[in-house]
XYZ file of C-alpha atoms in Angstrom:
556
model
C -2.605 40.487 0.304
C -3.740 38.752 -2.757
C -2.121 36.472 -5.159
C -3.061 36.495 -9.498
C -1.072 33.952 -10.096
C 1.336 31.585 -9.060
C 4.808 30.525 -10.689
C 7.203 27.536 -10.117
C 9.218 29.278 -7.396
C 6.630 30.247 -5.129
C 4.689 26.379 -5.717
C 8.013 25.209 -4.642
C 8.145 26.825 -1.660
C 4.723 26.135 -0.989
C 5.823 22.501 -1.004
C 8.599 22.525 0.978
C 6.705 24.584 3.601
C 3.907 21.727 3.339
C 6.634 18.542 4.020
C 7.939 20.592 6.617
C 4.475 21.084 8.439
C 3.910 17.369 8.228
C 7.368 15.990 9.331
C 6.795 18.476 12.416
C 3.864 16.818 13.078
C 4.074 13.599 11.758
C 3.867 11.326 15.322
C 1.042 13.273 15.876
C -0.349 11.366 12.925
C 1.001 8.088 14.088
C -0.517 8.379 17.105
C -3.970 8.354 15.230
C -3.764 5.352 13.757
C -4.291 4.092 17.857
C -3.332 0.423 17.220
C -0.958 -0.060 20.649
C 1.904 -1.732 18.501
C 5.506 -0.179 18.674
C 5.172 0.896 14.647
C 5.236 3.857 12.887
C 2.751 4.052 10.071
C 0.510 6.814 8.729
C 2.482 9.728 9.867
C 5.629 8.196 8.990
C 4.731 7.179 5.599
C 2.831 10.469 4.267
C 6.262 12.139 6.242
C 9.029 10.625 4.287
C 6.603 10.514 0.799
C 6.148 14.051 1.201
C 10.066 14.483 2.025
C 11.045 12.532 -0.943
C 8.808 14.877 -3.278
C 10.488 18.112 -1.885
C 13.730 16.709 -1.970
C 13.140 16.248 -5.608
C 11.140 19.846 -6.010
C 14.863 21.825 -4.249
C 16.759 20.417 -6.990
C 14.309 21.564 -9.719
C 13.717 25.109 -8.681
C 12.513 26.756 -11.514
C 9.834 29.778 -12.819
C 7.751 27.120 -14.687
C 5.523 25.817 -12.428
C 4.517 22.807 -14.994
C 8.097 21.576 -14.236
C 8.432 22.077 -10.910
C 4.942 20.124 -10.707
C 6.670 16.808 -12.720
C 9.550 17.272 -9.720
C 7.328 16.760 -6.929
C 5.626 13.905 -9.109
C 8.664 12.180 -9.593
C 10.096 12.540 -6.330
C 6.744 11.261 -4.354
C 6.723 8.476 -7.004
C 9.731 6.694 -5.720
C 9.742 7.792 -2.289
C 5.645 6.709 -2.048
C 5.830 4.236 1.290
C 2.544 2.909 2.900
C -0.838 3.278 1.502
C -1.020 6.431 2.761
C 2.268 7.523 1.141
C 1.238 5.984 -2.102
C -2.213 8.163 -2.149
C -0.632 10.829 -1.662
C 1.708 10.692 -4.518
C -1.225 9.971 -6.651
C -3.113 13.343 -5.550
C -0.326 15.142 -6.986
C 0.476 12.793 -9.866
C -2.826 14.058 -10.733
C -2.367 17.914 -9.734
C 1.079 18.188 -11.525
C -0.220 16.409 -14.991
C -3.086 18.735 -15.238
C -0.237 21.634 -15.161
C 2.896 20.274 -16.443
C 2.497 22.473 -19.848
C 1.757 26.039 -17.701
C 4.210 28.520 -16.657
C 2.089 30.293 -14.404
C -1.408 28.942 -13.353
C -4.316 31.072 -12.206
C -7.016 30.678 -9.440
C -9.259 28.508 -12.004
C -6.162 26.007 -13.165
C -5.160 25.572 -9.428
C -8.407 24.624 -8.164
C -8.937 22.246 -11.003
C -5.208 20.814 -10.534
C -6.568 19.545 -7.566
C -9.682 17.669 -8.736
C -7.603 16.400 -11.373
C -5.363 14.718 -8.373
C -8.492 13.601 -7.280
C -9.449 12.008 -10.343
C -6.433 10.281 -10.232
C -5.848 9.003 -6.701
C -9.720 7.388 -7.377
C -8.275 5.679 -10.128
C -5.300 4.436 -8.062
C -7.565 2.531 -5.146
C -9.517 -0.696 -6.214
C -12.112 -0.185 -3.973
C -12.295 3.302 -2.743
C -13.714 3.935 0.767
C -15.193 7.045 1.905
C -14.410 8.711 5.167
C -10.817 8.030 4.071
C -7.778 10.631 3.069
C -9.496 10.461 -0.180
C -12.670 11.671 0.680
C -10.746 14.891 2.601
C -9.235 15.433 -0.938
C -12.108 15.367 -2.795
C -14.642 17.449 -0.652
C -11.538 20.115 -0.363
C -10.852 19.897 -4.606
C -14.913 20.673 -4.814
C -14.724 23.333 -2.632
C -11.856 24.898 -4.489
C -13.602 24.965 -7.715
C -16.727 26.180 -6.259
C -14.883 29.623 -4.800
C -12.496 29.788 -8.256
C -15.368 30.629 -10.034
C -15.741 33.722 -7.483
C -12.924 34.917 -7.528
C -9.514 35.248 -9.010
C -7.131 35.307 -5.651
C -5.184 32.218 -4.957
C -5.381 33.032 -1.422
C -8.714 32.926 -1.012
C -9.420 29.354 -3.261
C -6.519 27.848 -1.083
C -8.244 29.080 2.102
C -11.680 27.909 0.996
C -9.794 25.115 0.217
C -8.284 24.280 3.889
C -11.600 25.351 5.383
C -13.807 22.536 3.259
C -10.599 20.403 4.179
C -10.926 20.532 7.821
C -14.702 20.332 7.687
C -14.180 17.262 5.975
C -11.715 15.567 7.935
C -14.451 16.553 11.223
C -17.137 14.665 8.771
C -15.035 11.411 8.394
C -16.670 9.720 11.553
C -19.992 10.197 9.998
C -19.292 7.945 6.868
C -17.231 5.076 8.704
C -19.236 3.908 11.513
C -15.977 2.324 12.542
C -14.623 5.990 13.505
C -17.790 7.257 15.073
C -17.833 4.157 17.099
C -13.970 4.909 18.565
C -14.248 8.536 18.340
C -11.456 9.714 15.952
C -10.988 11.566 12.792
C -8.733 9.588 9.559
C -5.135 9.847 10.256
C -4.562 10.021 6.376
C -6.812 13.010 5.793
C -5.379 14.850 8.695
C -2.139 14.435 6.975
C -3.415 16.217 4.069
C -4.611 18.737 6.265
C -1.625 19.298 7.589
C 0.072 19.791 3.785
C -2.383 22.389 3.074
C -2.019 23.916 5.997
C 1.829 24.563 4.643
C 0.668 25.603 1.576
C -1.667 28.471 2.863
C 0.777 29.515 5.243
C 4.080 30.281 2.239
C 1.008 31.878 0.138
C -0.238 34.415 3.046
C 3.472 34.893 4.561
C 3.116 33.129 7.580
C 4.772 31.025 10.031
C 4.098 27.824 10.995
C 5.103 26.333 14.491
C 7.791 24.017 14.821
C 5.584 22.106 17.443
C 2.829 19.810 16.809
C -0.336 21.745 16.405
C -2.619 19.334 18.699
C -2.327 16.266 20.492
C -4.944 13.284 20.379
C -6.586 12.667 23.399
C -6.587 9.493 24.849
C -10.339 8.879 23.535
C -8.349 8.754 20.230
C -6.631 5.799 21.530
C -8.680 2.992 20.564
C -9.736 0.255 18.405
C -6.499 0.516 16.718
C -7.058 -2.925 14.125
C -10.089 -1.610 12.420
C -8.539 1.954 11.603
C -5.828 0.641 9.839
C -8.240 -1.958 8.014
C -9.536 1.371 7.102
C -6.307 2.699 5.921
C -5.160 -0.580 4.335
C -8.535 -1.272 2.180
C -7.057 -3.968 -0.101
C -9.728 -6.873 -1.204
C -8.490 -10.115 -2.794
C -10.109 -11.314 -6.211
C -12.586 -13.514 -6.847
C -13.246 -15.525 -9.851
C -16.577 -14.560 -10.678
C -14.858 -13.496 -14.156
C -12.970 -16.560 -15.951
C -10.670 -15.393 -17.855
C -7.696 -13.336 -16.863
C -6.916 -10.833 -19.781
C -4.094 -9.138 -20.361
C -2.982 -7.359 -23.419
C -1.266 -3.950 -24.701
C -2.658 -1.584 -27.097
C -0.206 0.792 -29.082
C -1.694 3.570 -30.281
C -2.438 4.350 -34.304
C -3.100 7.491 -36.092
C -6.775 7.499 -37.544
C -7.620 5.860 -34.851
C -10.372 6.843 -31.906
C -8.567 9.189 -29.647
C -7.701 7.760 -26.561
C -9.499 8.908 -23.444
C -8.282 6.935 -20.709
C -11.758 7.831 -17.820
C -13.642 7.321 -21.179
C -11.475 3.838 -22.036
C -11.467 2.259 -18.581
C -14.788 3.425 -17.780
C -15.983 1.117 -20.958
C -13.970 -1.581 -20.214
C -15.611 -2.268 -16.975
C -18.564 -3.478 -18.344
C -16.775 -6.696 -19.551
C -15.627 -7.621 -16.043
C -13.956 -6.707 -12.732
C -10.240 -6.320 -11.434
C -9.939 -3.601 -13.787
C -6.519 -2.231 -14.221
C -5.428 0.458 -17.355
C -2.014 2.077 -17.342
C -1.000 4.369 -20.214
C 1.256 6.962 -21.581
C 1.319 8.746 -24.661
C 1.912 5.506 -26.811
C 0.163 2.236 -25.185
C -2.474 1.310 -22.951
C -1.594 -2.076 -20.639
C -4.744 -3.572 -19.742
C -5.645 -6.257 -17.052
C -9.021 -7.427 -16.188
C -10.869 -10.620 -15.113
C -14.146 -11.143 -17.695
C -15.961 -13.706 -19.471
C -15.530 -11.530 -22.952
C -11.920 -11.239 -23.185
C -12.544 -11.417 -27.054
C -14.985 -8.347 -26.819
C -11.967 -6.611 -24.350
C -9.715 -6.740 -27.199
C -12.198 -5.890 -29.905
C -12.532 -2.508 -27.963
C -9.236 -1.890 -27.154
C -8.291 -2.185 -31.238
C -10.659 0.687 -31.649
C -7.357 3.327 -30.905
C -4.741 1.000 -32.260
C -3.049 -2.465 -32.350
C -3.083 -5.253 -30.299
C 0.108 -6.465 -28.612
C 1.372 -8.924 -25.847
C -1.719 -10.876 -25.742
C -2.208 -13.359 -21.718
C -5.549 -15.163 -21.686
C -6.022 -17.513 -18.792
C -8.104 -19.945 -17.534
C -8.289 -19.226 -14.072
C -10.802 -21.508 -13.136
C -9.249 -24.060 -14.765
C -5.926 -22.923 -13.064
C -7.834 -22.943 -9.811
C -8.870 -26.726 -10.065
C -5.360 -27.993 -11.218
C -3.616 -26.397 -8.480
C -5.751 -27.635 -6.150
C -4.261 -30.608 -3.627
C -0.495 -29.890 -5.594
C 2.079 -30.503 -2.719
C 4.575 -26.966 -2.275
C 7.364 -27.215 -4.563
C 10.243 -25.416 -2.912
C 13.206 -23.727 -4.396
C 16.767 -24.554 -4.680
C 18.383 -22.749 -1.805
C 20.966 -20.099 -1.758
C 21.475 -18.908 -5.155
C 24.364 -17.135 -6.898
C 23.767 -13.800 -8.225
C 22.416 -14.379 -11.765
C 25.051 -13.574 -14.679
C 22.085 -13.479 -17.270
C 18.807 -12.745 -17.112
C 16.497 -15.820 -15.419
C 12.879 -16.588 -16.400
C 12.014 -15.953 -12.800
C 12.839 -13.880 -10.173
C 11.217 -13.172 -6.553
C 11.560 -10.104 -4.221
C 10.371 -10.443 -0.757
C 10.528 -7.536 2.163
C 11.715 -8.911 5.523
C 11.866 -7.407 8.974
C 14.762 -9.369 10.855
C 18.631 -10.963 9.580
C 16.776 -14.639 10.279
C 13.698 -13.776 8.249
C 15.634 -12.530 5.511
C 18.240 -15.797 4.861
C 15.026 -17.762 5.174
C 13.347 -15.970 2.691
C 16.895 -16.342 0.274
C 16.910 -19.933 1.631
C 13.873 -20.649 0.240
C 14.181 -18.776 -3.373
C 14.162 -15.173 -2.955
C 16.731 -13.753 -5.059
C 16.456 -10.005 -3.828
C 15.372 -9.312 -0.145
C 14.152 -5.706 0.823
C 14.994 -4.616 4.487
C 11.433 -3.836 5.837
C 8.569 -4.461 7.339
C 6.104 -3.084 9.809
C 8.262 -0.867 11.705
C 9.990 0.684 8.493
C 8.067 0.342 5.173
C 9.908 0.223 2.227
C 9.336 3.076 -0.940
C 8.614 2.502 -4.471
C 11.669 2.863 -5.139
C 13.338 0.887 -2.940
C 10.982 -2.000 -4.633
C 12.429 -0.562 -8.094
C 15.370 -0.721 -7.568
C 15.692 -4.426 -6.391
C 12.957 -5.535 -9.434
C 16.204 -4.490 -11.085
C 18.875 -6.151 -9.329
C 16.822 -9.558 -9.627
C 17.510 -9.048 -13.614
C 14.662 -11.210 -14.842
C 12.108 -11.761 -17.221
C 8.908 -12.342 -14.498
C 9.535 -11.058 -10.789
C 7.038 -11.718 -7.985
C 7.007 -9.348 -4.886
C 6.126 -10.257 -1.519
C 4.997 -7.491 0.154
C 4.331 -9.716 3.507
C 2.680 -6.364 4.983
C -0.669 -4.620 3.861
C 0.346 -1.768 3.937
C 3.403 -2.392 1.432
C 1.135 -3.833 -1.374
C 0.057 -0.227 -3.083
C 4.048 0.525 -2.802
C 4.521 -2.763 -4.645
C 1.610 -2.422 -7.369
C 3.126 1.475 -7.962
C 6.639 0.126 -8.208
C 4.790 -2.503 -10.819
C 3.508 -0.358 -12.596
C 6.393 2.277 -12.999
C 8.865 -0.996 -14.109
C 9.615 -2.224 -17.761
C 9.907 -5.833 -16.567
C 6.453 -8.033 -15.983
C 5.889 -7.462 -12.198
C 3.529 -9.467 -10.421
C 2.503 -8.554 -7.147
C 1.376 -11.910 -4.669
C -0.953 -9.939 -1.919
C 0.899 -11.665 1.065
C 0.187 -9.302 3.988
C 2.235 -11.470 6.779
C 5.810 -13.190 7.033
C 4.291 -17.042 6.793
C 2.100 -15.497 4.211
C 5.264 -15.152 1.936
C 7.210 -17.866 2.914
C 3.404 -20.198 1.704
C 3.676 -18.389 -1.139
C 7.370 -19.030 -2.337
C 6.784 -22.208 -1.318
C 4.329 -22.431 -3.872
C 6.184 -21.239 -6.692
C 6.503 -24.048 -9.402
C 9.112 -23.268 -11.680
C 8.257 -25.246 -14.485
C 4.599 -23.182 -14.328
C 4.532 -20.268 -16.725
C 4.211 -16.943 -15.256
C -0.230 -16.357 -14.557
C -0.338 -19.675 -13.380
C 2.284 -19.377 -10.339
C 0.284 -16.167 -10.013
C -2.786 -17.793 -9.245
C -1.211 -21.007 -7.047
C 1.025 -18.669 -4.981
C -1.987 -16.493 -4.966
C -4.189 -18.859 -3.799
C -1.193 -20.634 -1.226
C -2.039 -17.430 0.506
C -5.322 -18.617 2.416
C -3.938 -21.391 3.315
C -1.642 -20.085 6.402
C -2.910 -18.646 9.833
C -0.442 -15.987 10.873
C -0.420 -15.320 15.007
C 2.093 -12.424 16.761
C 2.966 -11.568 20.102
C 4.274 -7.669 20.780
C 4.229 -5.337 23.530
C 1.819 -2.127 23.775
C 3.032 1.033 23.921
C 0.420 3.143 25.313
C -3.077 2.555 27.012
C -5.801 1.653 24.848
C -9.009 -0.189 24.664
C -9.884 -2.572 21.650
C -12.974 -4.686 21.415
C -13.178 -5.364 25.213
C -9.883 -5.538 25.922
C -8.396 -3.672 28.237
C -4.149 -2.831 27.357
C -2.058 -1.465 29.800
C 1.552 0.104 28.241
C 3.641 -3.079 28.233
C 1.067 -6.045 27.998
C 1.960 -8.372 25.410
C -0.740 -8.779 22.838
C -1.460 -12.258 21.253
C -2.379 -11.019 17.538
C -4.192 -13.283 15.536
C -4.223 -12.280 11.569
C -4.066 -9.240 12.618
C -6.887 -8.761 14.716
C -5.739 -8.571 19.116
C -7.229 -11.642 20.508
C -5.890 -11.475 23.716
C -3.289 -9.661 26.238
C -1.280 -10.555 29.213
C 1.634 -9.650 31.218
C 3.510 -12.842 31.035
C 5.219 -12.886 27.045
C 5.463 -16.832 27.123
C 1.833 -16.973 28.891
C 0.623 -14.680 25.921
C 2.461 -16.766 23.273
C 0.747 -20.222 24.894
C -2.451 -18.213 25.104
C -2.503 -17.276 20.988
C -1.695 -20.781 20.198
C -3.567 -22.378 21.992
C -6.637 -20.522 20.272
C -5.418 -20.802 17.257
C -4.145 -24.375 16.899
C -6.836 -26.483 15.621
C -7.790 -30.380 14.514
C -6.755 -29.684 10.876
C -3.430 -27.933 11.807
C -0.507 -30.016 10.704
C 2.617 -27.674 11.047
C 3.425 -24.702 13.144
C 6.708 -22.659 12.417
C 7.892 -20.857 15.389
C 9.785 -18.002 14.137
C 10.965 -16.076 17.308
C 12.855 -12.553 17.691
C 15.419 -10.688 19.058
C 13.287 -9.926 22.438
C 13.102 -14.014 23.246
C 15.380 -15.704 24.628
C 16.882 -19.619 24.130
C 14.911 -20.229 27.500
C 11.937 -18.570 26.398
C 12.183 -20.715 22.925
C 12.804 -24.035 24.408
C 10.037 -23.488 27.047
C 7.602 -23.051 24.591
C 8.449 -25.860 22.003
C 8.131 -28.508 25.031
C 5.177 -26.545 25.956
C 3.897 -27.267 21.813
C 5.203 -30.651 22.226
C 2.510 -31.580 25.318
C -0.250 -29.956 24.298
C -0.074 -30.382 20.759
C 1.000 -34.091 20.036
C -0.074 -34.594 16.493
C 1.248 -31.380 15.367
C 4.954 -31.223 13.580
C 6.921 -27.730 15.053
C 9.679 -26.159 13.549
C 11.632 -23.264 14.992
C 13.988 -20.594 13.192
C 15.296 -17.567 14.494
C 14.193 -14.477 12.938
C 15.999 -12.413 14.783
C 13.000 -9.334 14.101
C 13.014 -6.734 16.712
C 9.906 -5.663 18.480
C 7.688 -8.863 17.669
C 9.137 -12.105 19.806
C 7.111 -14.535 18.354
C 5.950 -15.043 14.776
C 3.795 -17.613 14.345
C 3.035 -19.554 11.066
C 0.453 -22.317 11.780
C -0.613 -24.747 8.227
């Protein structure tokens, strides 16, 4: 069997075949991301991204395969959830852009429609880290080009393809010592894997089992914090550039053509946090540099400048410095005309979600760690909020790519505030000043980040072994920003535990924010308990009303 060519109908089925491969397998992923905590995560994410794409792809069922390419695009676009969800939409944002004008593509175009995916998935990470689902896509996208030079069967590039796939997801614990050192292989790459295993298998006629393929052993099940670290690379700026630039070019005939690897690649000489979105008439820029004169000076080399933000933000840092939290208003009517401001926050928990409205959120998103929320979902409420600037609290690490994707993809200026914890977000609405123009809440709610300690207490769900510790299936952890610190199998002796080590001489408040596992006993015990031991700190207590986590702490 051999394949010349391959049209939209067949590349649809191909995808369909490749979401179905991963949903059947999908807590087999989870299970690799070994971090004891009743969540779903990688396999969950990549499971319902992939799902939304070929959702999208049945109702687009076509012979043009350029069109049935923009389908999957669109659909893995909205439905991207996780970081792992959102890569994955960007490998074939890539792949379907370097087709969406062909009918049929050949064994060269389909290999390259990968490394173009590539290209752009590179582009979508800040700091890309190797040994990662993106390094599986790139070895596999080399590979492909390598053997469509060969040859002109589709089989055979797809199956070179898998092979240099799975050779590369085997190599991943050679370039992060972190995965040599616990003995696993990335969970997002074997995702992938997993997709073009359902690829191959529609081209060749095959079937694939309905069954997991393999099952981690328990070796797999360790060191669970660092993995997702892995997963969830996301470093905050510095200030070692001044100025924070931001300004939109519009493209002008006689003009330099636009390029946009050639355009960003130039612009990072003139500083750092580098960030270029385009489309076929304007170029959005952000970046932090000391130039931001010489940033604009290249950008009117393809056209005019518009929508010109220069900032300060070292003079920004040193006024905000020492300014007291200016809360909100609480409990706001739905707005009848379109506000200056507007904040979205995701919240796991009824409790956590009136607090978050109580304190200023106009738009809460039902979500969290054990259910992530899509790009869309965040679109869709950056609309309800119907405002001029809107700030979203991710208040999970693994929600901020969603949030910057749902940024980008949204007519309205969306800022996205980092916050990877619940007290995170509430420090950082706290922050927000509404008299302060839009960068300059950026950078105080920003900055209000590192100025909250988050601690959690959950239960394991399986056996594991993390930096010494020992976890039996239903310890309670004490999780200290977001590292395991501790584990016992007493909850209120864990909680005590965690706050005890965390609690220190400059600590004024802690916020006790307990769950739907903790009782009015268990609550009360433990305030007296903060009450004795910690005399000159002030406690306040709310009920969340979260599931799986019974104590959240938030210590200031």
């Amino acid at each position: 069997m051999s394949m010349k060519s391959l049209d939209g109908k067949r590349f649809a089925e191909m995808i369909i075949k490749g979401a179905n491969h991963l949903s059947a397998n999908a807590a087999m992923v989870d299970s690799l991301n070994v971090f004891p905590v009743p969540d779903g995560d990688t396999g969950t994410n990549m499971n319902l991204s992939m799902t939304s794409g070929a959702k999208e792809v049945k109702q687009n069922v076509q012979d043009h395969i350029g069109k049935v390419g923009s389908a999957l695009a669109k659909g893995l676009l909205m439905g991207a959830r996780g970081n792992s969800g959102v890569i994955l939409s960007q490998l074939f944002r890539g792949f379907s852009k370097a087709i969406e004008s062909k009918s049929t593509i050949n064994s060269l175009e389909f290999a390259s429609a990968f490394e173009a995916g590539v290209e752009t998935a590179y582009k979508a990470v800040m700091k890309p880290v190797e040994g990662t689902i993106l390094t599986v896509a790139k070895d596999a996208a080399k590979k492909a080009v390598e053997s469509s030079k060969t040859t002109d069967d589709l089989i055979v590039v797809m199956e070179d393809l898998l092979k240099e796939a799975h050779a590369s997801l085997d190599r991943t614990p050679d370039l992060l010592p972190v995965l040599k050192e616990v003995g696993v292989v990335d969970s997002g790459g074997k995702g992938l894997v997993l997709v073009y295993e359902g690829f191959l298998a529609e081209m060749k006629g095959e079937d694939l089992p309905d069954q997991p393929t393999s099952l981690p052993s328990m070796d797999d099940l360790v060191n669970a914090e660092h993995h997702r670290v892995v997963q969830g690379h996301i470093n905050t700026e510095d200030i070692e550039f001044g100025y924070c630039t931001e300004f939109m070019v519009k493209f002008e005939e006689g003009k330099q053509p636009f390029n946009e690897e050639k355009f960003r690649q130039d612009l990072s000489q003139f500083g750092d946090s580098l960030l270029v979105i385009s489309d076929e008439d304007v170029v959005k820029i952000h970046i932090h540099s000391e130039q931001p004169g010489e940033c604009m000076n290249y950008g009117q080399k393809y056209g005019s400048l518009i929508k010109i933000k220069i900032e300060n933000m070292r003079e920004q840092h040193s006024n905000i410095v020492g300014e007291t939290h200016t809360p909100l208003a609480t409990e706001k009517k739905a707005p009848t005309k379109r506000e200056e401001f507007g904040i979205v926050s995701v919240a796991m928990g009824e409790g956590i979600s009136d607090l978050f409205k109580s304190i200023g959120a106009k738009s809460v998103i039902e979500g969290g760690q054990t259910m992530n929320p899509s790009t869309e979902d965040i679109v869709k409420a950056i609309k309800d909020v119907n405002a001029k600037n809107i700030f979203i609290l991710p208040n999970n690490k693994n929600i901020i790519m969603a949030a910057q994707q749902a940024a980008e993809v949204s007519d309205e200026n969306v800022i996205v505030i980092p916050s990877k914890t619940v007290p995170q977000g509430m420090t950082a609405i706290l922050a927000f000043n509404p008299s302060l123009g839009a960068e300059q809440n950026e950078a105080t709610m920003t900055d209000a980040l590192g100025q909250v300690k988050t601690g959690q207490i959950t239960f394991a769900v399986r056996d594991t072994s993390i930096d010494g510790l020992e976890i039996e299936t239903g310890d309670f952890m004490g999780i200290a920003e977001g590292k395991i610190k501790l584990k016992n199998k007493v909850k209120l002796d864990a909680a005590k535990q965690l706050l005890s080590d965390m609690v220190d001489e400059d600590s004024e408040i802690l916020t006790i924010i307990y769950g739907e596992d903790a009782s009015e006993d268990d609550v009360e015990e433990l305030v007296s308990y903060c009450e004795d031991t910690f005399s000159d700190i002030e406690v306040e207590v709310h009920n969340g009303k979260q599931p799986l986590y019974p104590f959240i702490f938030s210590i200031e």
